[in-house]
Amino acid sequence: MRRDHAADGSRIRSVVDRRTGAAPVPAAAPTEARLRDAERSENFPVALRVLPAAIRAHLRAVYDVVRVIDDIGDGDTDGPQQDPRPVTAEEAADRTARLHGLCTDLRRVFDDGPGPEAPVLRRLVPTARACGLTREPFERLVAANLADQYVTRYRTWDDLLGYCVLSADPIGRMVLAVFGVGAPPGSDLQRWSDRICTALQILEHCQDVAEDRARGRIYLPVDDLTAFGVDESDLDAPHASPALRALLAEVTGRACALLDEGAPLLGRLHGWARVAVAGYAAGGRAAADALRRSDFDVLAGAPEARRRDVVRHLVRDLTRPSRELEFRKQGTV
């Protein structure tokens, strides 16, 4: 059972405020083409073409800010690194300053007074006002990327879930806000949304084992590596060992179980909100399909989800009766 990580999240989020009053450090301004390329590379459809134009614009405004935060945290402000490597102390300090600076600028989206300086944040202003977004979910994402500068291992599965409280769960909460869906703290809607978002994050970690390793990070829990007999040096091999494949199969199964736990959310949503969230969940299931299709050999290259698999899962969930979705997590369907 997933425990409440609020205390852990508060502890890590506190680093966001350590530079109170700091002057913004300019972040690179990604081009529209760069942002759309990044959007197309995602497993899940960020803004399905069938959605109304206004909703697609709001979803993209949110996505672009999220993408910029992650790019700063990964040092990819000029595009994905061709040869990722562990971050140096100097680079970590620079990224930390830029993340704090972006966070300072981000607060101007929600505060009275001068607007933000970064173009991507200026584009967020009308979306934040129209959808009632708050700054807290964005600050959680900043906190996750700050943690990435100094936390490179997670000992237990529960520790990894605690990281996802910051790095993944805020996305779903912002998406629900865009659709005007109220999900109060502690509600079933929020809990189900968190499950789906955490699952998507973990499946991405499974796909990107080699890239993360090249950056000096390992998101597979240390206890699980030990239990399956996987040494960290095994992650440097050109192909995944049988032990690593077994571990990835286990972690992928856990992520799919989280998707099942979050499935009742679709039964509570209606209209375009249901379509969009079903698209995200379908992207996660397609990513799991890709991992299985590759026999979990993620070191030979990140397995890519097939669009037709996304569509297949999307259609299935959209045509599944709402009551069936409610009981899916119980393993009865």
Short mmCIF file of C-alpha atoms in Angstrom, two decimals:
data_model
loop_
_atom_site.label_atom_id
_atom_site.label_comp_id
_atom_site.label_asym_id
_atom_site.label_seq_id
_atom_site.Cartn_x
_atom_site.Cartn_y
_atom_site.Cartn_z
CA MET A 1 0.00 0.00 0.00
CA ARG A 2 1.39 3.39 -0.91
CA ARG A 3 2.00 5.51 2.16
CA ASP A 4 1.40 9.25 2.48
CA HIS A 5 4.57 11.07 1.43
CA ALA A 6 3.42 14.56 2.40
CA ALA A 7 6.14 14.93 5.01
CA ASP A 8 8.85 13.80 2.60
CA GLY A 9 7.50 16.13 -0.06
CA SER A 10 7.48 19.09 2.33
CA ARG A 11 11.08 18.39 3.32
CA ILE A 12 12.31 18.35 -0.28
CA ARG A 13 10.07 21.25 -1.36
CA SER A 14 11.65 23.41 1.31
CA VAL A 15 14.79 23.74 -0.81
CA VAL A 16 12.78 25.81 -3.28
CA ASP A 17 12.56 28.62 -0.73
CA ARG A 18 16.21 28.75 0.31
CA ARG A 19 16.91 31.60 -2.06
CA THR A 20 14.01 33.82 -1.05
CA GLY A 21 14.26 37.12 -2.84
CA ALA A 22 16.87 35.87 -5.29
CA ALA A 23 17.00 37.62 -8.63
CA PRO A 24 15.82 35.45 -11.52
CA VAL A 25 18.54 33.66 -13.42
CA PRO A 26 17.55 33.69 -17.10
CA ALA A 27 16.53 30.31 -18.48
CA ALA A 28 17.11 29.42 -22.08
CA ALA A 29 14.10 30.28 -24.24
CA PRO A 30 13.28 27.09 -26.17
CA THR A 31 11.94 27.54 -29.66
CA GLU A 32 8.42 26.48 -30.53
CA ALA A 33 9.89 23.79 -32.77
CA ARG A 34 12.00 22.45 -29.89
CA LEU A 35 8.99 22.26 -27.60
CA ARG A 36 6.83 20.56 -30.20
CA ASP A 37 9.60 18.04 -30.96
CA ALA A 38 9.74 17.25 -27.25
CA GLU A 39 5.95 16.90 -27.16
CA ARG A 40 6.00 14.43 -30.05
CA SER A 41 8.64 12.33 -28.28
CA GLU A 42 6.40 11.72 -25.26
CA ASN A 43 4.78 8.31 -24.83
CA PHE A 44 1.42 9.91 -24.19
CA PRO A 45 -0.46 12.44 -26.35
CA VAL A 46 -0.02 15.80 -24.60
CA ALA A 47 -2.94 17.42 -26.42
CA LEU A 48 -5.02 15.08 -28.55
CA ARG A 49 -6.03 16.62 -31.86
CA VAL A 50 -9.68 15.86 -31.19
CA LEU A 51 -9.69 18.18 -28.17
CA PRO A 52 -11.10 21.70 -28.56
CA ALA A 53 -8.47 24.27 -29.57
CA ALA A 54 -8.74 26.23 -26.32
CA ILE A 55 -8.13 23.13 -24.20
CA ARG A 56 -5.21 22.07 -26.38
CA ALA A 57 -3.68 25.53 -25.95
CA HIS A 58 -4.03 25.33 -22.17
CA LEU A 59 -2.51 21.83 -22.03
CA ARG A 60 0.41 22.94 -24.17
CA ALA A 61 0.98 26.03 -22.03
CA VAL A 62 1.29 23.77 -18.97
CA TYR A 63 3.40 21.19 -20.79
CA ASP A 64 5.85 23.78 -22.06
CA VAL A 65 6.58 25.04 -18.55
CA VAL A 66 7.00 21.49 -17.29
CA ARG A 67 9.35 20.75 -20.20
CA VAL A 68 11.48 23.82 -19.48
CA ILE A 69 11.76 22.90 -15.79
CA ASP A 70 12.90 19.39 -16.69
CA ASP A 71 15.31 20.65 -19.34
CA ILE A 72 17.00 22.96 -16.86
CA GLY A 73 17.25 20.14 -14.35
CA ASP A 74 18.81 17.86 -16.97
CA GLY A 75 21.03 20.52 -18.54
CA ASP A 76 19.16 20.15 -21.84
CA THR A 77 18.25 23.80 -22.36
CA ASP A 78 19.80 23.76 -25.85
CA GLY A 79 18.27 20.40 -26.75
CA PRO A 80 18.89 16.85 -25.51
CA GLN A 81 22.51 16.14 -24.67
CA GLN A 82 24.14 14.00 -27.33
CA ASP A 83 26.51 12.45 -24.80
CA PRO A 84 24.94 12.59 -21.33
CA ARG A 85 27.37 12.34 -18.43
CA PRO A 86 27.30 12.78 -14.66
CA VAL A 87 26.81 16.39 -13.66
CA THR A 88 29.77 18.25 -12.20
CA ALA A 89 29.51 20.31 -9.01
CA GLU A 90 29.78 23.50 -11.06
CA GLU A 91 27.01 22.40 -13.44
CA ALA A 92 24.80 21.37 -10.52
CA ALA A 93 25.28 24.80 -8.95
CA ASP A 94 24.39 26.51 -12.24
CA ARG A 95 21.28 24.37 -12.72
CA THR A 96 20.25 24.98 -9.12
CA ALA A 97 20.56 28.74 -9.61
CA ARG A 98 18.54 28.59 -12.82
CA LEU A 99 15.83 26.50 -11.21
CA HIS A 100 15.56 28.93 -8.30
CA GLY A 101 15.50 31.81 -10.74
CA LEU A 102 12.75 30.22 -12.80
CA CYS A 103 10.78 29.57 -9.61
CA THR A 104 11.08 33.25 -8.65
CA ASP A 105 9.83 34.22 -12.10
CA LEU A 106 7.09 31.56 -11.90
CA ARG A 107 5.62 33.22 -8.83
CA ARG A 108 4.96 36.31 -10.91
CA VAL A 109 2.44 34.27 -12.91
CA PHE A 110 0.26 34.04 -9.83
CA ASP A 111 1.09 37.23 -7.91
CA ASP A 112 -0.20 40.74 -8.51
CA GLY A 113 2.36 43.04 -10.04
CA PRO A 114 4.76 42.78 -12.95
CA GLY A 115 4.35 39.66 -15.05
CA PRO A 116 7.01 37.00 -15.53
CA GLU A 117 10.04 37.56 -17.75
CA ALA A 118 10.40 34.12 -19.37
CA PRO A 119 8.27 33.86 -22.55
CA VAL A 120 7.10 30.36 -21.63
CA LEU A 121 5.80 31.71 -18.32
CA ARG A 122 4.12 34.68 -19.97
CA ARG A 123 2.21 32.19 -22.12
CA LEU A 124 1.11 30.41 -18.95
CA VAL A 125 -0.54 33.49 -17.45
CA PRO A 126 -3.87 33.33 -19.36
CA THR A 127 -4.07 29.58 -18.79
CA ALA A 128 -3.41 29.95 -15.06
CA ARG A 129 -6.14 32.57 -14.78
CA ALA A 130 -8.68 30.78 -16.96
CA CYS A 131 -8.20 27.39 -15.29
CA GLY A 132 -7.54 28.47 -11.71
CA LEU A 133 -4.07 26.94 -11.59
CA THR A 134 -1.95 27.45 -8.49
CA ARG A 135 1.82 27.70 -8.25
CA GLU A 136 2.23 24.80 -5.80
CA PRO A 137 2.26 21.95 -8.38
CA PHE A 138 4.85 23.79 -10.47
CA GLU A 139 7.00 24.36 -7.39
CA ARG A 140 6.87 20.65 -6.65
CA LEU A 141 8.31 20.00 -10.11
CA VAL A 142 11.07 22.53 -9.45
CA ALA A 143 11.77 20.76 -6.14
CA ALA A 144 12.04 17.42 -7.94
CA ASN A 145 14.60 18.82 -10.35
CA LEU A 146 16.53 20.43 -7.50
CA ALA A 147 16.60 17.01 -5.82
CA ASP A 148 17.99 15.53 -9.06
CA GLN A 149 21.09 17.68 -8.63
CA TYR A 150 22.11 15.93 -5.43
CA VAL A 151 20.02 12.75 -5.09
CA THR A 152 21.11 10.10 -7.59
CA ARG A 153 19.82 6.91 -5.92
CA TYR A 154 16.61 5.80 -4.18
CA ARG A 155 17.05 2.99 -1.70
CA THR A 156 13.52 1.57 -1.63
CA TRP A 157 10.43 1.44 -3.81
CA ASP A 158 8.71 3.65 -1.27
CA ASP A 159 11.50 6.22 -1.59
CA LEU A 160 11.01 6.28 -5.36
CA LEU A 161 7.27 6.81 -4.89
CA GLY A 162 8.12 9.73 -2.62
CA TYR A 163 10.14 11.30 -5.43
CA CYS A 164 7.20 10.82 -7.80
CA VAL A 165 5.04 12.85 -5.41
CA LEU A 166 7.13 15.80 -6.61
CA SER A 167 8.12 14.78 -10.14
CA ALA A 168 4.92 13.19 -11.47
CA ASP A 169 1.77 13.65 -9.40
CA PRO A 170 1.56 17.45 -9.88
CA ILE A 171 1.05 16.95 -13.63
CA GLY A 172 -2.25 15.17 -13.21
CA ARG A 173 -3.50 17.77 -10.79
CA MET A 174 -2.78 20.53 -13.29
CA VAL A 175 -4.46 18.57 -16.08
CA LEU A 176 -7.61 18.08 -14.02
CA ALA A 177 -7.63 21.82 -13.28
CA VAL A 178 -7.45 22.60 -17.00
CA PHE A 179 -10.65 20.59 -17.45
CA GLY A 180 -12.31 22.18 -14.44
CA VAL A 181 -12.36 18.92 -12.49
CA GLY A 182 -12.22 19.50 -8.75
CA ALA A 183 -9.95 17.03 -6.96
CA PRO A 184 -9.58 18.14 -3.33
CA PRO A 185 -6.53 16.93 -1.38
CA GLY A 186 -7.07 13.40 -0.16
CA SER A 187 -9.99 12.77 -2.50
CA ASP A 188 -10.36 9.61 -4.58
CA LEU A 189 -9.99 11.67 -7.74
CA GLN A 190 -6.64 13.04 -6.65
CA ARG A 191 -5.43 9.65 -5.45
CA TRP A 192 -6.35 7.96 -8.73
CA SER A 193 -4.74 10.75 -10.73
CA ASP A 194 -1.57 10.39 -8.68
CA ARG A 195 -1.46 6.65 -9.38
CA ILE A 196 -1.62 7.19 -13.13
CA CYS A 197 1.02 9.91 -13.12
CA THR A 198 3.39 7.91 -10.92
CA ALA A 199 2.99 4.92 -13.22
CA LEU A 200 3.87 7.04 -16.27
CA GLN A 201 6.97 8.37 -14.51
CA ILE A 202 8.18 4.92 -13.48
CA LEU A 203 7.65 3.48 -16.96
CA GLU A 204 9.74 6.34 -18.33
CA HIS A 205 12.45 5.48 -15.81
CA CYS A 206 12.37 1.88 -17.05
CA GLN A 207 12.77 3.00 -20.65
CA ASP A 208 15.57 5.46 -19.88
CA VAL A 209 17.82 3.31 -17.66
CA ALA A 210 20.82 3.80 -19.97
CA GLU A 211 20.31 7.56 -20.37
CA ASP A 212 19.80 8.07 -16.65
CA ARG A 213 22.89 5.98 -15.89
CA ALA A 214 24.92 8.14 -18.27
CA ARG A 215 23.77 11.18 -16.28
CA GLY A 216 24.93 9.50 -13.07
CA ARG A 217 21.40 8.68 -11.88
CA ILE A 218 19.71 5.36 -11.13
CA TYR A 219 15.98 5.34 -10.48
CA LEU A 220 15.63 1.58 -10.02
CA PRO A 221 15.55 1.16 -6.22
CA VAL A 222 18.84 0.04 -4.71
CA ASP A 223 17.12 -2.64 -2.63
CA ASP A 224 15.59 -4.10 -5.79
CA LEU A 225 18.92 -4.08 -7.60
CA THR A 226 20.37 -6.07 -4.71
CA ALA A 227 17.43 -8.46 -4.49
CA PHE A 228 17.65 -9.29 -8.21
CA GLY A 229 21.44 -9.58 -8.19
CA VAL A 230 22.03 -6.54 -10.42
CA ASP A 231 25.26 -4.61 -9.91
CA GLU A 232 25.34 -0.94 -10.90
CA SER A 233 28.12 -1.76 -13.36
CA ASP A 234 25.65 -4.03 -15.19
CA LEU A 235 23.89 -0.86 -16.34
CA ASP A 236 26.94 0.07 -18.42
CA ALA A 237 26.72 -3.05 -20.61
CA PRO A 238 25.53 -2.86 -24.24
CA HIS A 239 22.64 -5.23 -23.46
CA ALA A 240 20.58 -5.93 -20.37
CA SER A 241 21.51 -9.03 -18.39
CA PRO A 242 18.88 -11.65 -17.53
CA ALA A 243 18.86 -10.34 -13.96
CA LEU A 244 18.27 -6.75 -15.08
CA ARG A 245 15.52 -7.85 -17.46
CA ALA A 246 13.82 -9.69 -14.62
CA LEU A 247 14.01 -6.60 -12.43
CA LEU A 248 12.60 -4.38 -15.18
CA ALA A 249 9.76 -6.84 -15.75
CA GLU A 250 8.96 -6.62 -12.04
CA VAL A 251 9.05 -2.82 -11.96
CA THR A 252 7.00 -2.59 -15.15
CA GLY A 253 4.42 -4.86 -13.54
CA ARG A 254 4.27 -2.61 -10.50
CA ALA A 255 3.74 0.42 -12.74
CA CYS A 256 0.92 -1.32 -14.60
CA ALA A 257 -0.66 -2.18 -11.25
CA LEU A 258 -0.59 1.54 -10.43
CA LEU A 259 -2.32 2.25 -13.75
CA ASP A 260 -4.98 -0.27 -12.75
CA GLU A 261 -5.37 1.42 -9.36
CA GLY A 262 -5.86 4.75 -11.13
CA ALA A 263 -8.29 3.39 -13.72
CA PRO A 264 -11.43 4.27 -11.70
CA LEU A 265 -10.62 7.92 -12.43
CA LEU A 266 -11.78 7.39 -16.01
CA GLY A 267 -15.13 6.18 -14.75
CA ARG A 268 -15.61 9.45 -12.85
CA LEU A 269 -14.61 11.77 -15.70
CA HIS A 270 -16.81 12.90 -18.55
CA GLY A 271 -16.44 14.55 -21.93
CA TRP A 272 -13.06 15.80 -23.03
CA ALA A 273 -11.50 15.25 -19.61
CA ARG A 274 -12.14 11.52 -19.90
CA VAL A 275 -10.73 11.43 -23.43
CA ALA A 276 -7.53 13.27 -22.46
CA VAL A 277 -6.79 11.29 -19.30
CA ALA A 278 -7.56 8.03 -21.10
CA GLY A 279 -4.96 9.11 -23.66
CA TYR A 280 -2.33 9.54 -20.95
CA ALA A 281 -3.10 6.15 -19.41
CA ALA A 282 -3.07 4.55 -22.86
CA GLY A 283 0.39 6.01 -23.45
CA GLY A 284 1.59 4.34 -20.28
CA ARG A 285 0.19 0.97 -21.28
CA ALA A 286 1.75 1.31 -24.73
CA ALA A 287 5.10 2.07 -23.08
CA ALA A 288 4.75 -1.14 -21.05
CA ASP A 289 3.97 -2.99 -24.28
CA ALA A 290 7.16 -1.61 -25.81
CA LEU A 291 9.24 -2.72 -22.84
CA ARG A 292 7.84 -6.24 -23.06
CA ARG A 293 8.29 -6.32 -26.83
CA SER A 294 11.98 -5.49 -26.40
CA ASP A 295 12.29 -8.24 -23.77
CA PHE A 296 13.34 -5.41 -21.43
CA ASP A 297 16.68 -4.90 -23.20
CA VAL A 298 16.63 -1.18 -22.43
CA LEU A 299 20.41 -0.84 -22.63
CA ALA A 300 20.32 -1.46 -26.37
CA GLY A 301 18.09 1.61 -26.79
CA ALA A 302 14.98 3.02 -25.13
CA PRO A 303 11.95 1.04 -26.35
CA GLU A 304 9.47 3.38 -28.04
CA ALA A 305 5.74 3.05 -27.68
CA ARG A 306 3.80 2.48 -30.90
CA ARG A 307 1.09 4.96 -31.75
CA ARG A 308 -1.21 2.14 -32.76
CA ASP A 309 -0.82 0.63 -29.29
CA VAL A 310 -1.74 3.98 -27.74
CA VAL A 311 -4.87 4.11 -29.93
CA ARG A 312 -5.76 0.50 -29.11
CA HIS A 313 -5.62 1.08 -25.37
CA LEU A 314 -7.38 4.44 -25.70
CA VAL A 315 -10.31 2.99 -27.62
CA ARG A 316 -10.59 0.08 -25.21
CA ASP A 317 -10.77 2.32 -22.14
CA LEU A 318 -13.13 4.81 -23.73
CA THR A 319 -15.55 2.05 -24.72
CA ARG A 320 -15.28 0.23 -21.40
CA PRO A 321 -18.34 0.86 -19.21
CA SER A 322 -17.64 3.26 -16.36
CA ARG A 323 -18.67 0.71 -13.72
CA GLU A 324 -16.19 -1.78 -15.17
CA LEU A 325 -13.43 0.81 -14.79
CA GLU A 326 -14.43 1.32 -11.17
CA PHE A 327 -13.83 -2.35 -10.40
CA ARG A 328 -10.80 -2.86 -12.57
CA LYS A 329 -8.34 -2.18 -9.75
CA GLN A 330 -9.94 -5.04 -7.81
CA GLY A 331 -8.84 -7.49 -10.48
CA THR A 332 -12.41 -8.56 -11.23
CA VAL A 333 -12.36 -7.56 -14.94
#
